[in-house]
C-alpha positions as semicolon CSV with decimal commas, in nm:
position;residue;x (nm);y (nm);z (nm)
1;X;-1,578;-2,098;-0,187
2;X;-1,225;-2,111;-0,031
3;X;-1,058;-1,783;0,030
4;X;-0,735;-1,953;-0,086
5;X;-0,912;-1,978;-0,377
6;X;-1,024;-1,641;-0,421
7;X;-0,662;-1,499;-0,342
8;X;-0,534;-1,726;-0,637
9;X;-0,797;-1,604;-0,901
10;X;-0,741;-1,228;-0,768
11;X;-0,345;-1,239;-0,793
12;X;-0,395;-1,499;-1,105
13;X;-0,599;-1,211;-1,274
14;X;-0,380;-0,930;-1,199
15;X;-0,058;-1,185;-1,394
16;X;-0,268;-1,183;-1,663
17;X;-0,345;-0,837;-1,717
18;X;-0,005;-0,776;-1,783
19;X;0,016;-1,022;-2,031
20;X;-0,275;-0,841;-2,209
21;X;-0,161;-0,503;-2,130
22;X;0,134;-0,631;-2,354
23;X;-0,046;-0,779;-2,629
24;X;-0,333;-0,511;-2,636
25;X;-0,089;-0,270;-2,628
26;X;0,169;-0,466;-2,911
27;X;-0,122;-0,582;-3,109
28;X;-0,445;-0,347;-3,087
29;X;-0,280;0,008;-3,007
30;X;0,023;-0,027;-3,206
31;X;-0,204;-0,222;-3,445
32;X;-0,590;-0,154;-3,603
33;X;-0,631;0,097;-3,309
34;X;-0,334;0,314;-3,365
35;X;-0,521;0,627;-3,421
36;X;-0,651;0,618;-3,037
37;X;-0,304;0,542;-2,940
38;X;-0,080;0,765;-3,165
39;X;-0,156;1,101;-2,963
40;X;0,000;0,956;-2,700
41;X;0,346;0,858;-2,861
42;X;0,316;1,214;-3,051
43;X;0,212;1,521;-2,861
44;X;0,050;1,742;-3,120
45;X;-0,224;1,844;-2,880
46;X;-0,253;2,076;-2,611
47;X;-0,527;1,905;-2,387
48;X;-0,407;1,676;-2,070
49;X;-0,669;1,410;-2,199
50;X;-0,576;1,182;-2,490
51;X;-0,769;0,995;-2,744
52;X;-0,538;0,716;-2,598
53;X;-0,712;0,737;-2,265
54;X;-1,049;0,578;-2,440
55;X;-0,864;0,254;-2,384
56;X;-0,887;0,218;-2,000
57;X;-1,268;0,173;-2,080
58;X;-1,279;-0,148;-2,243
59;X;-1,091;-0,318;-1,949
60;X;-1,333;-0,123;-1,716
61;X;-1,612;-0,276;-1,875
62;X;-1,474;-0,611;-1,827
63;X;-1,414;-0,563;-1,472
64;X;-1,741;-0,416;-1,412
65;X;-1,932;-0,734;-1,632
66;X;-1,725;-0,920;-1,365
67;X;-1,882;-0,766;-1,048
68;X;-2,230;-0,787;-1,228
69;X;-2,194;-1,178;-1,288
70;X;-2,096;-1,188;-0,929
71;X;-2,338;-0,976;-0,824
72;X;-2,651;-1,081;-0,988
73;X;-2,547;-1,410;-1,102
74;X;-2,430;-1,556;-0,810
75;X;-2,092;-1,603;-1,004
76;X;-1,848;-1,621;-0,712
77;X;-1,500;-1,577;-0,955
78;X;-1,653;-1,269;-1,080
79;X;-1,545;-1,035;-0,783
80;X;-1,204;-1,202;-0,780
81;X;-1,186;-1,149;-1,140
82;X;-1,326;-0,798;-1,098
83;X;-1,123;-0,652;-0,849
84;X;-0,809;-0,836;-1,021
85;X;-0,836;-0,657;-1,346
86;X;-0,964;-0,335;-1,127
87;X;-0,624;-0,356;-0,933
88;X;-0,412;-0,373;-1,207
89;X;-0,615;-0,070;-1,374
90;X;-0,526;0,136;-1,070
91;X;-0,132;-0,018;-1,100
92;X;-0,147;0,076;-1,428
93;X;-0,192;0,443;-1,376
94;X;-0,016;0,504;-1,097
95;X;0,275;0,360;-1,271
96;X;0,246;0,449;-1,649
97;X;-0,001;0,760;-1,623
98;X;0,175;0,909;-1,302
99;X;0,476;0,784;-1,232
100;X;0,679;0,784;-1,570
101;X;0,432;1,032;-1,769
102;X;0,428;1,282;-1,452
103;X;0,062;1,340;-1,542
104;X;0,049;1,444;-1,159
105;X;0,356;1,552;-0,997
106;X;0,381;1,283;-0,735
107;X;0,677;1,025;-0,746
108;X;0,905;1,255;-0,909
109;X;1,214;1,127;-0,699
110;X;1,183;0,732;-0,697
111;X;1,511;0,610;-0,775
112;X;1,548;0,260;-0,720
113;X;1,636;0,019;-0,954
114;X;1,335;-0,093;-1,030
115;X;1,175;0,235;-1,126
116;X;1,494;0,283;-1,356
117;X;1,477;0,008;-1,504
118;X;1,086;0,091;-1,570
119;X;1,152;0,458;-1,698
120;X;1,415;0,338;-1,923
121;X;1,232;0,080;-2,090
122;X;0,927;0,298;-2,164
123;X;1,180;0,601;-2,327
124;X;1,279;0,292;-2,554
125;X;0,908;0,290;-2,634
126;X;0,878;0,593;-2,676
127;X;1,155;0,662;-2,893
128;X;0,898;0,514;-3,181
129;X;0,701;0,770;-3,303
130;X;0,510;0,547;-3,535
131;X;0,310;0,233;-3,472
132;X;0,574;-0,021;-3,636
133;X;0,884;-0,141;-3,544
134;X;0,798;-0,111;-3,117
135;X;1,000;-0,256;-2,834
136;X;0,923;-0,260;-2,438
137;X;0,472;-0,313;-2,466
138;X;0,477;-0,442;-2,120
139;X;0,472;-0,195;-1,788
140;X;0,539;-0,402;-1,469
141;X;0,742;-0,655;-1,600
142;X;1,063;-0,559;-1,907
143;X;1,360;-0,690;-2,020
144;X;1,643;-0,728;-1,765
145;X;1,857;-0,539;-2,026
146;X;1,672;-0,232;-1,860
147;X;1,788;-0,248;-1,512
148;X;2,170;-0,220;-1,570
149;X;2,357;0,077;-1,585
């Protein structure tokens, strides 16, 4: 195995994951799924954990099948893989869970342009209390329209 390889299928695999962040979260959340998602657009609970938060699971499971084919199968792209879709689990909620939904009071005063740009676009998201009619399903990556003034 090259480790130019590896570094290609770990940064390859965290590209991806945003893709199906997007359409997981376009398609399956705002879709058949909405009832594990909708406590998170409306807040008409009083516990810090949402039914929304079930989701993280089903990517952790992937991950973790990942390390297991590595580890037991002698599967060498399954820790690549693994530790692609971990990293992006752990982008994920620093950005989403504490970053724009202040879940933990850390990051309160990042004020660049690209964490603008990133707040903005998920208070567009937001703004839809219901599962149709959605914009902005992506978190790293959003329409330029976002970062301008």
């Amino acid at each position: 195995m090259n480790i130019l390889m590896w570094i290609l299928v770990f940064l390859g695999t965290f590209m991806i994951m945003e893709g199906m962040a997007w359409f997981t979260h376009k398609y399956v959340m705002h879709g058949f799924l909405w009832k594990l998602h909708q406590d998170h657009h409306k807040k008409e609970h009083s516990s810090w954990w949402e039914r929304n938060d079930l989701f993280f699971v089903f990517y952790a499971l992937i991950s973790i099948g990942c390390f297991l084919l590595w580890k037991y199968e002698d599967v060498w792209i399954g820790l690549p893989i693994g530790l692609g879709i971990l990293a992006y689990g752990i982008t994920y909620f620093m950005v989403h869970d504490i970053f724009i939904h202040q879940r933990f009071k850390v990051f309160r005063n990042a004020n660049n342009k690209y964490a603008k740009g990133i707040r903005r676009a998920h208070k567009m998201h937001h703004k839809h209390l219901g599962k149709d009619d959605g914009e902005c399903f992506g978190m790293l990556f959003v329409p330029f329209k976002y970062f301008k003034k």
